[in-house]
Coordinates of C-alpha atoms and ligand atoms in Angstrom, one line a residue:
M11 CA 20.7 -2.3 10.4
T12 CA 17.5 -2.7 12.3
P13 CA 14.5 -2.7 9.9
L14 CA 12.0 0.0 10.3
L15 CA 9.1 -2.5 10.3
R16 CA 9.5 -5.8 11.9
V17 CA 6.7 -8.4 11.7
R18 CA 7.3 -11.4 13.9
G19 CA 5.3 -14.6 14.0
V20 CA 2.1 -12.7 13.2
E21 CA -1.0 -14.9 13.0
R22 CA -4.6 -13.9 12.5
R23 CA -7.5 -16.2 13.2
F24 CA -11.1 -15.1 12.6
G25 CA -13.8 -16.7 14.8
S26 CA -13.3 -19.7 17.1
G27 CA -13.9 -23.4 17.3
D28 CA -14.8 -25.4 14.2
G29 CA -15.8 -22.3 12.3
A30 CA -12.5 -20.5 12.8
T31 CA -10.5 -19.2 9.8
L32 CA -6.8 -19.0 9.9
A33 CA -6.2 -16.0 7.6
L34 CA -2.6 -15.5 8.3
Q35 CA -0.1 -18.1 9.6
A36 CA 3.0 -17.2 11.6
T37 CA 4.3 -14.5 9.3
D38 CA 7.7 -12.8 9.5
L39 CA 8.5 -9.7 7.4
D40 CA 11.2 -7.1 7.8
V41 CA 11.0 -3.8 5.8
A42 CA 14.1 -1.6 5.8
E43 CA 13.8 2.2 5.9
N44 CA 13.3 3.7 2.4
D45 CA 12.3 0.4 0.9
F46 CA 9.3 0.0 -1.4
V47 CA 7.9 -3.5 -0.7
T48 CA 5.1 -4.8 -2.9
I49 CA 3.0 -7.8 -1.7
L50 CA 1.4 -10.2 -4.3
G51 CA -0.8 -13.2 -3.7
P52 CA -4.1 -14.8 -4.6
S53 CA -7.3 -13.2 -3.4
G54 CA -8.2 -14.1 0.2
C55 CA -4.6 -15.0 1.1
G56 CA -4.4 -12.4 3.9
K57 CA -2.7 -9.5 2.2
S58 CA -5.2 -6.9 3.5
T59 CA -5.3 -8.6 6.9
L60 CA -1.5 -8.2 7.2
L61 CA -1.6 -4.6 6.1
R62 CA -4.5 -3.8 8.4
I63 CA -2.6 -5.3 11.3
V64 CA 0.5 -3.1 10.5
A65 CA -1.9 -0.1 10.3
G66 CA -3.2 -1.0 13.7
L67 CA -6.8 -1.3 12.3
D68 CA -6.9 -5.0 13.2
S69 CA -5.1 -7.1 15.8
Q70 CA -3.1 -10.2 15.4
T71 CA -4.0 -13.3 17.4
A72 CA -0.3 -14.2 17.9
G73 CA 3.0 -12.5 17.3
E74 CA 4.2 -8.9 17.3
V75 CA 4.6 -6.0 14.9
Q76 CA 7.2 -3.3 15.7
L77 CA 7.7 0.0 13.9
D78 CA 11.0 1.6 14.8
G79 CA 11.4 -0.7 17.7
R80 CA 8.0 0.2 19.2
R81 CA 5.2 -2.3 19.4
I82 CA 2.2 -1.4 17.3
D83 CA -1.1 -1.7 19.1
G84 CA -3.4 0.8 17.2
P85 CA -3.5 3.3 14.4
G86 CA -1.0 6.2 14.5
A87 CA 0.1 9.2 12.5
D88 CA 3.4 7.4 11.9
R89 CA 1.6 5.2 9.3
G90 CA -0.4 6.7 6.4
M91 CA -3.0 4.5 4.7
V92 CA -4.3 4.6 1.1
F93 CA -7.1 2.1 0.3
Q94 CA -8.6 1.0 -3.0
S95 CA -12.0 2.5 -2.3
Y96 CA -12.1 6.3 -2.1
T97 CA -11.9 7.2 1.5
L98 CA -12.0 11.0 1.3
F99 CA -14.3 13.0 3.5
P100 CA -17.1 14.0 1.0
W101 CA -18.0 17.1 2.9
L102 CA -14.5 18.5 2.8
T103 CA -12.7 20.1 -0.2
V104 CA -9.5 18.7 -1.6
R105 CA -7.6 21.3 0.5
D106 CA -9.4 20.4 3.7
N107 CA -9.1 16.7 3.1
V108 CA -5.3 17.1 2.8
C109 CA -5.2 19.4 5.9
F110 CA -7.3 17.0 7.9
G111 CA -4.5 15.2 9.8
L112 CA -2.5 18.4 10.4
R113 CA -5.6 20.1 11.9
E114 CA -6.2 17.1 14.2
R115 CA -2.6 17.5 15.4
G116 CA -3.3 21.2 16.2
W117 CA -1.1 22.7 13.5
P118 CA -1.6 26.5 12.9
R119 CA -3.8 27.0 9.9
A120 CA -1.1 28.9 7.9
R121 CA 1.3 26.0 8.3
Q122 CA -1.4 23.5 7.3
L123 CA -2.2 25.4 4.1
E124 CA 1.5 25.7 3.2
V125 CA 2.0 21.9 3.5
A126 CA -1.3 21.1 1.8
H127 CA -0.4 23.4 -1.1
D128 CA 3.0 21.7 -1.5
F129 CA 1.5 18.1 -1.7
I130 CA -1.6 19.1 -3.8
H131 CA 0.9 20.4 -6.4
K132 CA 3.1 17.3 -6.0
V133 CA 0.2 15.1 -7.0
G134 CA -0.8 17.4 -9.9
L135 CA -4.0 18.8 -8.4
G136 CA -3.1 22.5 -8.4
G137 CA -6.3 24.4 -9.2
F138 CA -8.6 21.8 -7.7
E139 CA -8.1 22.9 -4.1
N140 CA -11.7 24.0 -3.7
H141 CA -13.3 21.0 -5.4
Y142 CA -15.3 18.4 -3.4
P143 CA -14.6 14.6 -3.9
K144 CA -17.8 14.1 -5.9
Q145 CA -16.5 16.6 -8.4
L146 CA -13.3 14.6 -9.0
S147 CA -12.5 11.6 -11.2
G148 CA -11.4 8.3 -9.4
G149 CA -7.8 9.1 -10.3
M150 CA -8.0 12.6 -8.8
Q151 CA -9.6 11.2 -5.7
Q152 CA -6.7 8.8 -5.3
R153 CA -4.3 11.7 -5.9
T154 CA -6.0 13.6 -3.0
A155 CA -5.8 10.5 -0.8
L156 CA -2.1 10.2 -1.6
A157 CA -1.5 13.9 -0.8
R158 CA -3.4 13.5 2.4
A159 CA -1.3 10.5 3.5
L160 CA 2.0 12.2 2.5
A161 CA 1.1 15.6 4.2
N162 CA 1.2 13.9 7.6
D163 CA 4.8 12.9 6.9
P164 CA 4.3 9.3 8.1
R165 CA 7.3 7.0 8.7
M166 CA 5.5 4.5 6.4
L167 CA 2.9 4.5 3.7
L168 CA 0.6 1.5 3.7
M169 CA -1.3 1.0 0.4
D170 CA -3.9 -1.6 -0.2
E171 CA -4.6 -1.9 -4.0
P172 CA -4.7 1.9 -4.2
F173 CA -5.0 2.0 -8.0
G174 CA -7.2 -1.2 -8.2
A175 CA -10.4 0.7 -9.1
L176 CA -8.8 2.9 -11.8
D177 CA -8.8 2.4 -15.6
H178 CA -5.6 1.1 -17.1
Q179 CA -4.2 4.5 -18.4
T180 CA -5.0 6.3 -15.1
R181 CA -3.5 3.5 -13.2
E182 CA -0.2 3.7 -15.2
L183 CA -0.1 7.5 -14.6
M184 CA -0.7 7.0 -10.9
Q185 CA 2.1 4.4 -10.7
E186 CA 4.5 6.8 -12.3
L187 CA 3.4 9.6 -10.0
L188 CA 3.9 7.5 -6.9
L189 CA 7.2 6.2 -8.1
G190 CA 8.4 9.7 -8.8
I191 CA 7.4 10.9 -5.3
W192 CA 9.1 7.8 -3.8
E193 CA 12.3 8.4 -5.8
A194 CA 12.4 12.0 -4.6
Q195 CA 11.5 11.3 -0.9
R196 CA 12.3 7.6 -0.3
K197 CA 9.3 7.1 1.9
T198 CA 9.1 3.6 3.2
V199 CA 6.2 1.9 1.5
L200 CA 4.3 -1.4 1.9
F201 CA 2.0 -1.8 -1.1
V202 CA -0.5 -4.6 -1.7
T203 CA -1.5 -5.4 -5.3
H204 CA -2.6 -8.4 -7.3
D205 CA -1.1 -6.9 -10.5
I206 CA 2.3 -8.5 -11.1
D207 CA 3.5 -5.7 -13.6
E208 CA 2.6 -3.1 -10.9
A209 CA 4.5 -5.0 -8.2
V210 CA 7.7 -5.2 -10.3
F211 CA 7.5 -1.7 -11.7
M212 CA 6.9 -0.1 -8.3
G213 CA 8.8 -2.3 -5.9
S214 CA 12.4 -2.4 -4.8
R215 CA 11.4 -5.8 -3.4
V216 CA 8.5 -8.1 -4.2
V217 CA 7.0 -10.6 -1.7
V218 CA 4.6 -13.3 -2.8
M219 CA 2.1 -14.8 -0.2
S220 CA 0.8 -18.3 -0.3
A221 CA -2.9 -19.3 -0.5
R222 CA -4.8 -19.1 2.8
P223 CA -3.5 -19.4 5.4
G224 CA -1.1 -16.8 4.1
R225 CA 2.6 -16.8 4.7
I226 CA 5.5 -15.3 2.8
K227 CA 6.4 -17.8 0.0
L228 CA 8.9 -15.8 -2.1
D229 CA 10.9 -12.7 -1.5
R230 CA 12.8 -11.1 -4.4
P231 CA 14.7 -7.8 -4.8
V232 CA 13.8 -5.9 -8.0
E233 CA 17.1 -5.1 -9.6
L234 CA 16.0 -2.3 -11.9
P235 CA 17.6 1.2 -11.7
H236 CA 16.0 4.4 -10.6
P237 CA 14.6 6.7 -11.9
R238 CA 12.5 4.0 -13.4
H239 CA 10.7 4.8 -16.6
Y240 CA 7.8 2.6 -17.8
S241 CA 10.1 1.4 -20.7
V242 CA 11.9 -0.9 -18.1
K243 CA 8.8 -3.1 -18.6
T244 CA 10.4 -4.4 -21.8
S245 CA 13.8 -5.1 -20.2
P246 CA 15.1 -8.7 -19.7
V247 CA 15.4 -8.2 -15.9
F248 CA 11.7 -7.1 -15.7
S249 CA 10.5 -10.0 -17.9
G250 CA 12.6 -12.6 -16.0
L251 CA 11.3 -11.5 -12.6
K252 CA 7.8 -11.2 -13.9
A253 CA 7.9 -14.8 -15.3
E254 CA 9.1 -16.1 -11.9
L255 CA 6.5 -14.2 -10.0
T256 CA 3.7 -15.2 -12.4
E257 CA 4.5 -18.9 -11.9
A258 CA 4.6 -18.4 -8.1
V259 CA 1.3 -16.5 -8.0
R260 CA -0.4 -19.0 -10.4
T261 CA 0.6 -21.9 -8.1
E262 CA -1.1 -20.2 -5.2
V263 CA -4.2 -19.1 -7.2
L264 CA -4.7 -22.8 -8.1
A265 CA -4.2 -23.8 -4.5
A266 CA -6.8 -21.2 -3.4
A267 CA -9.2 -22.4 -6.1
A268 CA -8.8 -26.0 -4.9
Q269 CA -9.7 -24.9 -1.3
Q270 CA -12.9 -23.4 -2.6
R271 CA -14.1 -26.5 -4.4
P272 CA -16.7 -28.4 -2.5
A273 CA -15.3 -31.6 -0.8
A274 CA -17.3 -33.9 -3.1
A275 CA -15.8 -32.4 -6.2
V276 CA -12.1 -32.7 -5.1
Ligands
LIG1 P1 -6.6 -10.6 0.6 O1 -6.4 -9.2 1.0 O2 -5.4 -11.4 0.3 O3 -7.6 -10.8 -0.5 P2 -7.9 -10.8 3.2 O4 -6.8 -10.4 4.1 O5 -8.9 -9.8 2.9 O6 -7.3 -11.4 1.8 O7 -8.6 -12.1 3.8 C1 -7.9 -13.2 4.2 C2 -8.9 -14.3 4.7 O8 -9.4 -13.9 5.9 C3 -10.1 -14.5 3.8 O9 -10.4 -15.9 3.8 C4 -11.2 -13.7 4.4 O10 -12.4 -14.3 4.1 C5 -10.9 -13.8 5.9 N1 -11.3 -12.6 6.6 C6 -10.9 -11.4 6.4 N2 -11.5 -10.5 7.3 C7 -12.4 -11.3 8.0 C8 -13.3 -11.0 9.0 N3 -13.4 -9.8 9.5 N4 -14.0 -12.0 9.5 C9 -13.8 -13.3 9.1 N5 -13.0 -13.6 8.1 C10 -12.2 -12.6 7.6

């Protein structure tokens, strides 16, 4: 079957000449429809760069990205983004933040409100429709960002450490919320995280990237059943995969640290 997302030989170089940084080296990645792929790797290995290229917010310096057989060369409503930092429009209520993309697409107001109502309730924000972002906790802001992304019914959700700024308990609740939505809707997801537990718990597949210049170093299916309850975290399958990924990520974190050491100290 043709994958929904096809990344072929994608490279990203920043700057030119001696000062150039190769952030991403010839990377290939296929993501099948309905898959939930999590990406792990040391800080600075190019995870966000790859996601931004897929989102069309950045351009590769070589290679090609295709979504559903069409070359990506800019942002589009077929991809919904959720970032770590809160990116809601502060002057809009929860309801209007969620309606935003639908309004841009010229939907009638009644239909916008219907869809917004549905997703606001799916993320557990019923009753907060008229609140502004500054009146919400970090977790509630990310729920709103998730509802806004889902309301546009994108082919793919692109998530860059979406729960990275949240406290541990809120983060676990958000993981369960997103997983529940994914289990019900099977939206295709590409999800960047540096949290190995999160990558295994959420993913149907986990990919590990190498230290800069990033490339895919390890690619593993997560053979844990759905619906997934947080108690799977104590299962042998979870622990075995976590151990393998921890070792792979650690090797790359050490490689990244060695790159940062001044030449004289190496
Ligand atoms: P990650 O998300 O894995 O932490 P990034 O994709 O943010 O990594 O960055 C990968 C590498 O590319 C880093 O070395 C970073 O400094 C570099 N980089 C990212 N964006 C830019 C930019 N706009 N200009 C120059 N270098 C950049």
